[in-house]
Coordinates of C-alpha atoms in Angstrom, one line a residue:
M1 CA -49.3 -53.0 -77.5
N2 CA -49.7 -53.8 -74.1
S3 CA -46.6 -56.2 -74.1
K4 CA -44.6 -53.4 -75.8
V5 CA -45.5 -51.0 -72.8
A6 CA -44.5 -53.5 -70.1
L7 CA -41.2 -54.2 -71.7
L8 CA -40.6 -50.5 -71.7
V9 CA -41.5 -50.2 -68.0
V10 CA -39.2 -52.9 -67.2
G11 CA -36.4 -51.3 -69.3
L12 CA -36.6 -47.9 -67.4
A13 CA -36.7 -49.7 -64.0
V14 CA -33.5 -51.6 -65.0
V15 CA -31.8 -48.3 -66.1
L16 CA -32.8 -46.3 -62.9
A17 CA -31.7 -49.0 -60.5
L18 CA -28.1 -49.1 -62.6
V19 CA -27.9 -45.4 -62.1
I20 CA -28.7 -45.5 -58.3
G21 CA -26.3 -48.2 -57.8
R22 CA -23.6 -46.4 -59.1
Q23 CA -24.0 -43.2 -57.2
G24 CA -24.2 -45.2 -53.7
P25 CA -26.7 -44.3 -50.9
V26 CA -27.7 -41.0 -50.2
A27 CA -26.6 -39.4 -46.7
P28 CA -29.7 -38.6 -44.5
Q29 CA -28.1 -35.4 -43.3
A30 CA -25.4 -33.3 -44.4
T31 CA -24.5 -32.6 -40.9
N32 CA -23.7 -36.0 -40.0
T33 CA -21.8 -36.5 -43.2
Q34 CA -19.5 -33.9 -42.2
S35 CA -19.0 -34.8 -38.6
Q36 CA -18.1 -38.3 -39.8
A37 CA -15.5 -36.9 -42.3
V38 CA -13.9 -34.9 -39.5
A39 CA -13.7 -37.8 -37.4
A40 CA -12.4 -40.1 -39.8
G41 CA -10.0 -37.7 -41.5
P42 CA -6.6 -36.4 -39.9
V43 CA -6.6 -34.0 -37.1
A44 CA -4.6 -30.8 -37.8
A45 CA -2.0 -29.7 -35.3
P46 CA -2.8 -26.8 -33.3
V47 CA -1.3 -23.5 -34.1
A48 CA 1.4 -22.1 -31.8
F49 CA 0.9 -18.4 -31.1
P50 CA 3.7 -16.5 -29.8
Q51 CA 3.3 -15.5 -26.0
P52 CA 4.6 -12.2 -24.4
L53 CA 7.6 -12.6 -22.4
Y54 CA 7.6 -11.1 -19.0
P55 CA 11.1 -10.7 -17.0
Q56 CA 10.7 -12.9 -13.8
A57 CA 11.6 -10.9 -10.5
A58 CA 14.6 -12.5 -8.9
N59 CA 14.6 -12.9 -5.1
V60 CA 17.9 -12.6 -4.4
A61 CA 18.2 -13.2 -0.7
M62 CA 15.2 -15.4 0.3
P63 CA 15.0 -19.1 -0.7
V64 CA 12.8 -20.1 -3.2
E65 CA 9.7 -22.0 -1.9
P66 CA 8.5 -25.2 -3.8
D67 CA 5.5 -24.7 -5.7
P68 CA 2.7 -26.8 -3.9
A69 CA 0.5 -27.2 -7.1
A70 CA 3.5 -29.1 -8.8
G71 CA 3.0 -31.8 -6.2
G72 CA -0.9 -32.1 -6.6
G73 CA -1.6 -29.6 -3.8
T74 CA -3.2 -26.3 -4.0
A75 CA -1.3 -23.1 -3.6
P76 CA -2.0 -20.9 -0.4
A77 CA -4.1 -17.9 -1.0
T78 CA -1.6 -15.6 0.4
E79 CA 0.2 -12.6 -1.0
S80 CA 3.9 -13.2 -2.0
P81 CA 6.4 -11.1 -0.2
L82 CA 8.5 -8.5 -2.1
P83 CA 11.7 -9.8 -3.0
N84 CA 14.8 -8.4 -1.4
F85 CA 16.6 -5.5 -3.3
V86 CA 20.2 -5.4 -3.4
P87 CA 21.7 -2.9 -5.7
R88 CA 24.9 -3.7 -7.7
K89 CA 26.6 -0.7 -6.8
L90 CA 26.3 0.7 -3.2
K91 CA 28.3 3.5 -1.4
V92 CA 30.7 2.3 1.2
F93 CA 29.4 3.1 4.7
E94 CA 32.0 1.9 7.1
G95 CA 35.6 0.1 7.1
H96 CA 37.1 -2.4 9.6
W97 CA 40.8 -2.9 10.3
Q98 CA 42.6 -4.0 13.4
G99 CA 40.0 -3.2 15.7
M100 CA 39.0 0.0 14.0
D101 CA 35.2 0.8 12.9
G102 CA 35.5 3.8 10.9
R103 CA 33.2 5.7 8.4
L104 CA 33.8 8.7 6.1
M105 CA 33.9 12.0 7.5
T106 CA 31.3 14.1 5.7
E107 CA 30.0 17.8 6.2
E108 CA 26.9 16.3 7.8
L109 CA 28.9 14.6 10.6
A110 CA 31.2 17.5 10.9
R111 CA 28.4 19.7 11.6
K112 CA 26.7 17.3 14.0
L113 CA 29.9 16.5 16.2
N114 CA 31.5 20.0 15.8
Y115 CA 34.5 19.2 13.8
P116 CA 35.9 21.8 11.4
R117 CA 34.3 22.1 8.2
G118 CA 36.0 20.6 5.1
L119 CA 37.7 18.0 7.1
Q120 CA 38.5 14.7 5.2
G121 CA 39.5 11.5 6.4
V122 CA 37.8 8.3 8.2
L123 CA 36.2 9.1 11.5
L124 CA 36.6 6.4 14.1
G125 CA 33.1 5.5 15.7
E126 CA 34.6 2.4 17.8
V127 CA 38.1 1.2 18.8
T128 CA 39.1 -2.2 20.0
L129 CA 41.9 -4.8 20.0
N130 CA 45.2 -3.6 18.7
A131 CA 43.7 -0.2 17.6
A132 CA 42.9 0.6 21.0
F133 CA 46.2 -0.8 22.5
S134 CA 48.0 1.7 20.1
G135 CA 46.3 4.7 21.6
L136 CA 43.6 5.4 19.2
L137 CA 40.3 6.6 20.3
A138 CA 36.6 6.9 19.2
G139 CA 36.4 10.3 17.4
D140 CA 39.9 10.3 15.7
V141 CA 39.8 11.1 12.2
I142 CA 42.5 8.9 10.4
V143 CA 44.2 11.2 7.5
R144 CA 47.3 9.1 7.0
I145 CA 48.7 5.7 7.1
D146 CA 52.5 5.8 6.9
D147 CA 53.2 7.9 3.9
T148 CA 49.7 7.3 2.2
P149 CA 47.2 10.1 2.7
V150 CA 43.6 8.9 3.7
T151 CA 40.7 11.0 2.4
D152 CA 37.8 8.5 1.9
M153 CA 37.0 5.0 2.5
E154 CA 38.5 3.7 -0.7
S155 CA 41.9 5.4 0.0
F156 CA 41.6 4.0 3.6
K157 CA 41.5 0.5 2.1
A158 CA 44.2 1.2 -0.3
A159 CA 46.5 2.7 2.1
S160 CA 46.0 -0.3 4.4
R161 CA 47.3 -2.5 1.8
T162 CA 50.6 -1.0 1.5
V163 CA 51.2 -2.2 5.1
A164 CA 49.3 -5.4 5.0
N165 CA 52.2 -7.7 5.2
R166 CA 54.3 -5.3 7.9
S167 CA 54.0 -5.9 11.7
E168 CA 53.6 -2.2 12.5
A169 CA 52.5 1.0 10.7
R170 CA 52.3 4.6 11.8
I171 CA 48.6 6.1 12.0
S172 CA 48.2 9.8 11.5
V173 CA 45.1 11.2 13.3
L174 CA 43.3 14.4 14.0
R175 CA 41.7 14.5 17.6
K176 CA 39.3 17.1 18.6
D177 CA 39.6 18.7 22.2
N178 CA 36.1 18.1 24.1
R179 CA 35.6 21.6 25.1
P180 CA 32.8 24.2 24.2
G181 CA 33.4 26.7 21.4
A182 CA 34.9 26.6 18.1
P183 CA 36.6 23.1 17.4
V184 CA 40.2 22.8 18.0
V185 CA 42.2 19.8 16.6
R186 CA 45.5 18.6 17.0
K187 CA 47.5 16.3 14.9
L188 CA 49.2 13.2 16.5
T189 CA 50.9 9.9 15.2
V190 CA 50.3 6.3 16.9
V191 CA 52.0 3.0 16.0
L192 CA 49.7 0.2 15.3
R193 CA 51.2 -3.2 15.8
E194 CA 50.4 -6.8 15.1
A195 CA 52.8 -9.4 16.3
E196 CA 51.7 -12.4 14.1
G197 CA 50.7 -12.6 10.6
G198 CA 51.0 -8.8 9.4
L199 CA 48.4 -6.0 9.7
G200 CA 46.3 -7.2 6.8
F201 CA 44.1 -4.8 5.2
A202 CA 40.8 -2.9 5.8
Q203 CA 37.4 -4.5 5.0
L204 CA 34.6 -2.3 3.6
E205 CA 30.9 -2.6 4.2
G206 CA 27.8 -0.9 3.0
A207 CA 24.9 0.8 5.1
P208 CA 22.7 -1.5 7.2
M209 CA 19.4 -3.0 5.5
I210 CA 16.2 -1.1 5.7
L211 CA 12.5 -2.4 5.2
A212 CA 10.4 -1.1 2.5
G213 CA 8.5 1.7 3.6
D214 CA 10.5 2.6 6.7
P215 CA 10.9 6.4 7.3
R216 CA 14.3 7.7 7.0
P217 CA 16.5 7.8 10.1
H218 CA 18.5 10.8 8.9
G219 CA 18.2 13.8 6.5
Y220 CA 17.7 13.5 2.9
R221 CA 21.2 12.0 1.4
G222 CA 19.8 10.9 -2.0
A223 CA 18.1 7.9 -3.1
C224 CA 17.7 5.1 -0.3
T225 CA 19.1 2.6 -2.7
D226 CA 22.2 4.5 -3.2
C227 CA 23.2 3.0 0.2
H228 CA 21.0 0.5 1.5
P229 CA 19.7 -3.0 0.5
I230 CA 15.9 -3.1 1.0
G231 CA 14.3 -6.4 2.5
Q232 CA 14.8 -8.8 5.2
G233 CA 17.3 -11.3 6.3
F234 CA 20.4 -9.1 6.2
E235 CA 20.8 -8.1 9.8
L236 CA 20.1 -10.2 13.1
T237 CA 17.4 -8.6 15.2
P238 CA 17.2 -8.1 17.8
D239 CA 20.9 -7.7 18.9
P240 CA 21.6 -10.8 20.7
D241 CA 24.0 -8.9 23.0
L242 CA 21.0 -6.9 24.3
I243 CA 23.6 -4.2 25.5
S244 CA 22.3 -0.8 26.4
L245 CA 24.4 2.0 26.1
P246 CA 25.4 3.7 28.3
P247 CA 25.2 1.5 31.1
P248 CA 22.8 3.0 33.6
T249 CA 23.9 4.3 37.0
I250 CA 23.7 1.9 39.8
T251 CA 23.6 2.5 43.8
R252 CA 26.4 1.3 46.3
D253 CA 23.7 -0.9 47.7
M254 CA 23.0 -2.9 44.6
V255 CA 26.8 -3.4 44.4
A256 CA 26.9 -4.7 47.8
R257 CA 24.0 -6.9 47.5
S258 CA 25.2 -8.2 44.2
V259 CA 21.9 -7.2 42.5
N260 CA 22.7 -7.7 39.0
P261 CA 20.4 -7.0 35.9
H262 CA 22.5 -9.4 33.8
E263 CA 25.1 -12.2 34.2
V264 CA 28.4 -11.4 35.9
R265 CA 30.5 -9.4 33.5
G266 CA 33.2 -8.4 35.7
P267 CA 33.6 -5.4 38.2
C268 CA 30.6 -3.2 38.1
E269 CA 32.7 -0.1 38.4
A270 CA 34.2 -1.0 35.1
C271 CA 31.2 0.0 33.2
H272 CA 28.6 1.7 35.6
V273 CA 28.7 5.0 37.5
I274 CA 28.2 4.0 41.3
K275 CA 26.3 6.5 43.6

């Protein structure tokens, strides 16, 4: 009887050993088994989520500064300047042709300078070179170039193109008498000449730049960006000529002693009133 029990116990032990051998070793902790499985298995690629696209501000006039972080440095903790703003469409402010510096005659200018209301043309603010030799003066209002009427800056440029290859052209202007009372204008015609290369045609420009936040230097004429670029670098300041107009009055004693506030620019009486 005892031998049968011993054989039965031995048989059960053998069967239990075989079952355990087939299942393999039992993992001590489920967490360790999971971490080992993740480490041994393939790594899933990261999911790319779409990022919102924001328009980048284009600095149209200032040079693009290199990014210090790209070279291993740290970016300075300073506020970046606003970009220059140059509208695509700007109103024409002035035109230049053969020594003429002209701008559109407007109702505002007519009122300020005491010209007849409703006057159309290009007002000459400055005259030099061939325009001065022709007899034109600052304050003249160009109304015709040869047979082409001039009513605004665009027609001024177009009319100048019709005579660009010629050596002379007739310029019709209105000139206001400088006397008090109601404005009186008279019409006269001068001949503009260019001996070499033809007269060419007028070049148009926009209004000068202004800084963001600057007060208006004139009355309201619509949005500032209709006429002006906003920013820096469009205009050389201060004026390198440093000319103050009109020149101040000087004394005869200053002239006799050659006391000049600037370099020699010719006879004093050419610019100054001498008392």
